[in-house]
Coordinates of C-alpha atoms in Angstrom, one line a residue:
M22 CA 3.9 16.4 -25.7
T23 CA 0.1 16.5 -26.1
P24 CA -1.7 15.3 -23.0
R25 CA -3.6 12.0 -23.3
E26 CA -7.3 12.4 -23.0
D27 CA -7.9 8.9 -21.6
T28 CA -5.9 9.3 -18.4
V29 CA -7.6 8.6 -15.1
P30 CA -7.1 11.3 -12.4
F31 CA -5.4 10.9 -9.1
R32 CA -7.8 10.2 -6.2
S33 CA -5.3 9.2 -3.5
F34 CA -2.5 11.5 -2.4
I35 CA 0.1 9.9 -0.1
L36 CA 1.8 12.5 2.0
K37 CA 5.2 11.7 3.5
V38 CA 4.7 13.8 6.6
A39 CA 7.7 12.4 8.4
N40 CA 10.9 10.9 6.8
R41 CA 12.3 9.2 9.9
C42 CA 11.2 6.2 11.9
N43 CA 11.4 5.1 15.5
I44 CA 11.8 1.4 14.6
D45 CA 14.1 -0.3 12.1
C46 CA 12.2 -2.8 9.9
D47 CA 14.7 -4.7 7.9
Y48 CA 12.5 -5.0 4.8
C49 CA 11.6 -1.2 4.8
Y50 CA 11.8 0.2 1.2
V51 CA 12.3 3.7 2.6
F52 CA 15.3 3.3 4.8
N53 CA 16.7 -0.2 4.1
S54 CA 16.7 -0.4 0.3
T55 CA 18.9 0.6 -2.6
D56 CA 17.4 4.1 -2.8
Q57 CA 18.6 6.3 0.2
A58 CA 16.8 9.5 -0.9
W59 CA 15.4 9.9 2.7
R60 CA 18.9 11.1 3.8
H61 CA 18.5 14.2 1.8
L62 CA 14.8 15.0 2.6
P63 CA 13.4 17.1 5.5
A64 CA 12.6 15.0 8.6
R65 CA 9.0 16.2 8.4
M66 CA 6.8 18.1 6.0
S67 CA 6.5 21.8 6.6
V68 CA 3.1 23.6 6.8
D69 CA 4.2 25.7 3.7
V70 CA 4.5 22.5 1.7
A71 CA 1.2 21.1 3.0
Q72 CA -0.6 24.4 2.0
V73 CA 0.7 24.0 -1.6
V74 CA -0.2 20.4 -1.6
G75 CA -3.7 21.2 -0.5
R76 CA -4.1 23.8 -3.3
R77 CA -2.8 21.4 -5.9
I78 CA -5.2 18.7 -4.7
G79 CA -8.0 21.3 -4.8
E80 CA -7.2 22.3 -8.4
H81 CA -6.9 18.6 -9.5
A82 CA -10.3 17.9 -7.9
A83 CA -11.9 20.9 -9.6
A84 CA -10.4 20.0 -13.0
H85 CA -11.7 16.5 -12.9
D86 CA -15.0 17.1 -11.0
L87 CA -14.0 14.9 -8.1
Q88 CA -16.5 14.6 -5.3
D89 CA -14.0 13.2 -2.8
V90 CA -10.3 12.6 -2.4
H91 CA -8.2 10.3 -0.2
V92 CA -5.3 11.8 1.7
V93 CA -2.9 9.3 3.3
L94 CA -0.5 10.5 6.0
H95 CA 2.5 8.3 5.7
G96 CA 6.3 8.0 6.4
G97 CA 8.6 6.9 7.8
E98 CA 6.5 7.0 11.0
P99 CA 4.0 9.9 10.6
L100 CA 3.5 10.3 14.3
L101 CA 7.0 11.6 14.6
A102 CA 5.6 14.8 13.1
G103 CA 4.1 15.6 16.5
P104 CA 0.5 16.2 17.4
R105 CA 0.5 20.0 17.1
H106 CA 2.4 20.0 13.8
M107 CA 0.1 17.2 12.5
A108 CA -2.9 19.3 13.3
D109 CA -1.4 22.2 11.4
L110 CA -0.7 20.0 8.4
L111 CA -4.3 18.7 8.4
N112 CA -5.6 22.2 8.5
A113 CA -3.3 23.3 5.7
V114 CA -4.4 20.4 3.4
R115 CA -8.1 20.7 4.1
G116 CA -7.9 24.5 3.6
G117 CA -6.8 24.1 0.0
V118 CA -9.5 21.8 -1.1
P119 CA -12.9 23.2 -2.2
A120 CA -15.6 23.0 0.4
G121 CA -17.7 20.7 -1.9
V122 CA -15.0 18.0 -2.1
A123 CA -14.9 15.5 0.8
V124 CA -11.4 14.8 2.1
R125 CA -11.0 11.3 3.6
F126 CA -7.9 11.3 5.8
E127 CA -6.1 8.1 6.7
L128 CA -2.8 7.5 8.6
Q129 CA -0.6 4.5 8.5
T130 CA 1.5 4.0 11.6
N131 CA 3.6 1.3 13.5
G132 CA 1.3 2.1 16.4
T133 CA 4.1 2.4 19.0
L134 CA 3.6 6.2 19.6
L135 CA -0.2 6.2 19.8
T136 CA -1.7 8.1 22.8
K137 CA -5.0 9.6 23.8
P138 CA -4.1 13.1 22.6
W139 CA -3.3 11.6 19.2
L140 CA -6.8 10.0 19.1
D141 CA -8.3 13.3 20.0
I142 CA -6.7 14.9 17.0
F143 CA -7.8 12.0 14.7
E144 CA -11.3 12.5 16.1
R145 CA -11.3 16.2 15.4
Y146 CA -10.1 15.8 11.7
A147 CA -11.9 12.4 11.0
V148 CA -8.6 10.6 10.4
V149 CA -8.9 6.8 10.3
V150 CA -5.7 4.9 11.4
G151 CA -4.1 1.7 10.0
V152 CA -1.4 -0.1 12.1
S153 CA 1.4 -2.3 10.8
L154 CA 1.8 -5.5 12.7
D155 CA 3.2 -8.8 11.2
G156 CA 1.6 -11.1 13.7
P157 CA 2.2 -12.5 17.2
P158 CA 5.4 -11.1 19.0
A159 CA 7.7 -13.7 17.7
A160 CA 6.5 -13.2 14.1
N161 CA 6.4 -9.5 14.3
D162 CA 9.9 -9.2 15.8
R163 CA 11.4 -11.3 13.1
H164 CA 11.7 -8.0 11.1
R165 CA 10.2 -5.2 13.1
L166 CA 12.7 -4.3 15.8
T167 CA 13.7 -1.0 17.3
H168 CA 17.0 0.7 16.5
A169 CA 18.3 -0.9 19.6
S170 CA 17.3 -4.3 18.3
R171 CA 14.5 -4.7 20.9
S172 CA 11.0 -5.9 20.4
S173 CA 8.4 -3.4 19.1
A174 CA 5.5 -5.8 19.5
A175 CA 4.2 -4.8 23.0
S176 CA 4.2 -1.1 22.1
A177 CA 2.4 -1.7 18.9
V178 CA -0.2 -3.9 20.6
R179 CA -0.7 -1.2 23.3
G180 CA -1.3 1.3 20.5
I181 CA -3.8 -1.0 18.8
E182 CA -5.8 -1.6 22.0
L183 CA -5.9 2.2 22.5
L184 CA -7.2 2.6 19.0
R185 CA -9.8 0.0 19.6
S186 CA -11.3 2.2 22.3
R187 CA -12.6 4.3 19.3
P188 CA -13.4 1.7 16.7
H189 CA -14.7 4.2 14.2
L190 CA -11.1 5.4 13.9
F191 CA -9.6 2.0 13.4
A192 CA -8.9 1.4 9.6
G193 CA -7.3 -2.0 10.0
L194 CA -4.0 -3.9 10.2
L195 CA -1.2 -4.3 7.6
A196 CA 1.1 -7.3 7.7
V197 CA 4.0 -8.4 5.5
V198 CA 4.0 -12.1 4.6
D199 CA 6.9 -14.1 5.9
L200 CA 7.2 -17.8 5.1
A201 CA 8.8 -18.4 8.4
N202 CA 5.5 -17.5 10.2
D203 CA 2.5 -19.8 10.3
P204 CA -0.2 -18.2 8.1
V205 CA -3.2 -19.4 10.2
E206 CA -1.6 -18.3 13.5
V207 CA -0.8 -14.9 12.0
H208 CA -4.3 -14.4 10.5
D209 CA -6.1 -15.5 13.7
Y210 CA -3.9 -13.3 15.9
L211 CA -4.5 -10.2 13.8
A212 CA -8.3 -11.1 13.6
S213 CA -8.4 -11.2 17.4
F214 CA -8.1 -7.3 17.4
D215 CA -11.4 -7.1 15.5
P216 CA -10.0 -4.9 12.7
P217 CA -12.3 -4.0 9.8
V218 CA -9.6 -4.9 7.3
I219 CA -6.4 -7.1 7.3
D220 CA -4.1 -6.2 4.5
F221 CA -1.3 -8.6 3.6
G222 CA 1.6 -7.4 1.5
L223 CA 4.1 -9.6 -0.3
P224 CA 7.8 -8.8 0.5
H225 CA 9.4 -6.6 -2.1
G226 CA 11.5 -8.4 -4.6
T227 CA 12.6 -8.2 -8.2
H228 CA 13.9 -10.6 -10.8
D229 CA 17.4 -9.5 -9.9
E230 CA 16.8 -9.9 -6.2
P231 CA 13.9 -12.4 -5.8
P232 CA 12.1 -13.0 -2.6
R233 CA 13.4 -15.6 -0.2
R234 CA 12.0 -19.1 -0.8
N235 CA 12.7 -22.5 0.7
E236 CA 11.9 -24.4 -2.5
R237 CA 12.4 -22.3 -5.7
R238 CA 9.9 -24.3 -7.8
V239 CA 7.1 -24.2 -5.2
P240 CA 4.6 -21.3 -5.1
E241 CA 5.2 -20.9 -1.4
Y242 CA 3.7 -17.4 -1.1
G243 CA 0.5 -18.5 -2.9
L244 CA 0.3 -21.5 -0.6
W245 CA 0.7 -19.2 2.4
M246 CA -2.0 -16.9 1.4
S247 CA -4.3 -19.8 0.4
R248 CA -4.1 -21.0 4.0
V249 CA -5.1 -17.5 5.1
Y250 CA -8.0 -17.7 2.8
D251 CA -9.2 -21.0 4.2
A252 CA -8.8 -19.7 7.8
W253 CA -10.7 -16.6 6.9
L254 CA -13.6 -18.6 5.6
A255 CA -13.5 -21.3 8.2
R256 CA -15.0 -19.2 11.1
P257 CA -18.3 -17.4 10.4
E258 CA -17.7 -15.1 13.3
H259 CA -15.0 -13.3 11.3
R260 CA -16.4 -9.9 10.1
H261 CA -13.2 -8.4 8.8
S262 CA -12.2 -8.3 5.1
V263 CA -8.8 -9.5 3.8
R264 CA -8.1 -6.9 1.1
M265 CA -5.9 -9.1 -1.2
L266 CA -8.4 -11.9 -1.1
E267 CA -11.5 -9.8 -1.5
D268 CA -9.9 -8.1 -4.5
I269 CA -9.4 -11.6 -6.1
V270 CA -13.0 -12.4 -5.4
A271 CA -14.2 -9.1 -6.8
L272 CA -12.0 -9.2 -9.9
S273 CA -13.0 -12.8 -10.5
S274 CA -16.6 -11.7 -10.5
G275 CA -16.0 -8.8 -12.9
V276 CA -15.9 -6.1 -10.3
R277 CA -13.1 -3.6 -10.1
G278 CA -10.6 -4.2 -7.3
S279 CA -9.3 -1.7 -4.8
V280 CA -5.5 -2.0 -4.9
E281 CA -3.0 -1.4 -7.7
S282 CA -1.2 -4.7 -7.1
L283 CA -4.0 -6.7 -8.8
G284 CA -6.2 -6.1 -11.8
L285 CA -5.9 -4.0 -14.9
A286 CA -7.5 -0.7 -13.7
P287 CA -5.1 2.3 -13.9
P288 CA -3.6 3.2 -10.5
T289 CA -5.0 6.5 -9.1
S290 CA -2.5 7.4 -6.4
T291 CA 0.6 9.6 -6.2
V292 CA 3.1 10.3 -3.5
I293 CA 4.2 13.7 -2.2
E294 CA 7.5 13.8 -0.4
S295 CA 8.3 15.9 2.7
D296 CA 9.9 18.6 0.5
G297 CA 7.0 18.7 -1.9
T298 CA 8.5 16.5 -4.7
I299 CA 6.1 14.3 -6.5
E300 CA 6.6 10.5 -7.0
G301 CA 4.5 7.9 -8.7
V302 CA 5.0 4.6 -6.9
D303 CA 7.3 5.1 -3.9
T304 CA 7.8 1.4 -3.5
L305 CA 9.9 1.5 -6.6
R306 CA 12.7 2.6 -4.3
S307 CA 13.1 -1.1 -3.6
V308 CA 14.1 -1.5 -7.3
E309 CA 17.0 0.8 -7.9
E310 CA 18.2 4.4 -7.1
G311 CA 16.0 7.0 -8.7
A312 CA 13.3 4.5 -10.0
S313 CA 10.5 6.6 -8.3
W314 CA 11.9 10.0 -9.2
L315 CA 9.9 12.2 -11.6
G316 CA 11.8 15.5 -11.3
L317 CA 8.5 17.3 -10.4
D318 CA 7.3 19.2 -7.3
V319 CA 4.1 20.8 -6.1
F320 CA 5.6 24.3 -6.3
R321 CA 6.3 24.2 -10.0
Q322 CA 4.0 21.5 -11.4
S323 CA 0.4 20.5 -11.1
F324 CA -0.9 17.0 -10.5
D325 CA -2.2 17.0 -14.1
E326 CA 1.4 17.5 -15.2
A327 CA 2.5 14.6 -13.1
L328 CA -0.4 12.5 -14.4
H329 CA 1.1 12.9 -17.9
H330 CA 4.7 12.3 -17.0
P331 CA 6.2 9.5 -19.2
K332 CA 7.1 7.4 -16.1
L333 CA 3.5 7.4 -15.1
L334 CA 1.7 7.1 -18.4
H335 CA 2.7 3.4 -18.7
R336 CA 0.7 2.8 -15.5
Q337 CA -2.4 3.9 -17.5
D338 CA -1.7 1.4 -20.3
G339 CA -2.8 -1.6 -18.3
F340 CA -2.9 -4.7 -20.5
A341 CA -0.7 -3.1 -23.2
A342 CA 2.1 -2.5 -20.8
L343 CA 2.4 -6.2 -19.7
A344 CA 4.8 -8.8 -20.8
E345 CA 3.6 -11.1 -23.7
Q346 CA 3.4 -14.0 -21.3
C347 CA 1.0 -12.0 -19.1
Q348 CA -1.1 -10.9 -22.1
S349 CA -1.8 -14.4 -23.1
C350 CA -2.6 -15.6 -19.5
P351 CA -6.3 -16.4 -18.8
L352 CA -5.9 -14.9 -15.3
V353 CA -4.6 -11.6 -16.5
E354 CA -7.7 -9.6 -15.6
V355 CA -7.4 -10.7 -12.0
C356 CA -3.6 -10.8 -11.6
G357 CA -3.0 -7.7 -13.7
G358 CA 0.6 -8.8 -14.2
G359 CA 1.3 -8.3 -10.5
Y360 CA 2.6 -5.2 -8.6
L361 CA 4.9 -3.0 -10.8
P362 CA 8.0 -3.2 -8.6
H363 CA 7.8 -7.0 -8.6
R364 CA 8.1 -7.1 -12.4
F365 CA 11.5 -5.4 -12.7
S366 CA 14.8 -6.7 -14.0
T367 CA 17.8 -4.7 -15.1
D368 CA 17.8 -6.1 -18.7
R369 CA 14.1 -5.8 -19.5
G370 CA 12.8 -3.1 -17.1
Y371 CA 9.2 -3.8 -16.2
Q372 CA 8.4 -6.0 -19.2
N373 CA 8.4 -9.2 -17.1
P374 CA 5.8 -11.2 -15.3
S375 CA 5.8 -10.7 -11.6
V376 CA 8.4 -12.5 -9.5
Y377 CA 5.3 -13.8 -7.7
C378 CA 3.6 -15.0 -10.9
A379 CA 3.3 -18.7 -9.9
D380 CA 2.2 -17.7 -6.4
L381 CA -0.5 -15.4 -7.7
E382 CA -1.7 -18.1 -10.2
Y383 CA -1.9 -20.7 -7.4
L384 CA -3.8 -18.3 -5.0
I385 CA -6.2 -17.1 -7.7
R386 CA -7.1 -20.6 -8.8
H387 CA -7.5 -21.7 -5.2
V388 CA -9.9 -18.8 -4.5
Q389 CA -11.8 -19.4 -7.7
D390 CA -12.1 -23.1 -7.1
S391 CA -13.6 -22.3 -3.7
L392 CA -16.1 -19.8 -5.3
R393 CA -17.2 -22.4 -7.8
Q394 CA -17.8 -24.9 -5.0
H395 CA -20.1 -22.4 -3.4
G396 CA -22.0 -22.0 -6.6
W397 CA -20.5 -18.6 -7.6
A398 CA -20.6 -17.8 -11.3
L399 CA -17.3 -16.4 -12.2
Y400 CA -16.8 -13.6 -14.7
T401 CA -15.0 -14.5 -17.9
A402 CA -13.8 -12.1 -20.6
T403 CA -11.3 -12.0 -23.4
P404 CA -8.4 -9.7 -22.6
P405 CA -8.5 -6.5 -24.6

């Protein structure tokens, strides 16, 4: 197959440095979904794998003249790798990337294992840290319990408070939306930690197994996030961004967004498992067994070869890859058809609107109406 010349290179490399977790979130797409690949993967990434990953990132950066790359340390719970081993992994990756290319390290954690020695390592390697927390203890513990079915909230909050002692290392908070939780209470609680960013994620669901709703015909997730938007704007002292909402504002204004769950820009991230295998969208594990598998690894293939894998090329097609209903929608340049895993059904693959289509429409219109009320001139364009 002749490589396409219009592909956009990878810029974010998500490293699964640990494939185990010390808590047991019931919605986890790694451990509690259809795909159980983690059972056959190393518990943590070896330094040998990290060295090859670093070289592959370096050659990809050189081939595409990238000035910087984003390396996300992920899991499972990445802190289970241990401080000394993590330092070795960071050295190995950084050592493979040309000196002229900036490496921006980020780590996503549940926060329960954070200690001062960990912060010292993050300081040394300039690693910014995001923490997952779904809200106040009752909200968080609805899904995020330990393996002994005990609360994880207090330990996570202790970790966040420790991280706040070095605010330049604090990347922000990530929460999964739950309709059982009050959106304003959740937002204001998370905002009380002064994070630079609050990132809300919609629960994983497909057309075969749609997300839980109280009223099937009501855009409850859109209503939930709309209340977050109103709470976010209501208090001028808030200085944090809410990533999903800022992306809707940006895309509505003709500016490219930052996440692959909205907009039509090609995704620029790839996932490297603890054994060196390469995946595209690891959240596709929530769809079906093997949905994220490419049959590639860093020992035998380059990231350019992964970029042109048939499973990933459709991510580059943007508008053309969407369902007909999405292509004719006036909000398509903002919604982008929704997140890829949320489009899936066994009979039509990914040629469906998102299971959150009505929710996204409600939320986008709510945000755009607010912008108009504030005199914001919205971007309009005819879909390609």
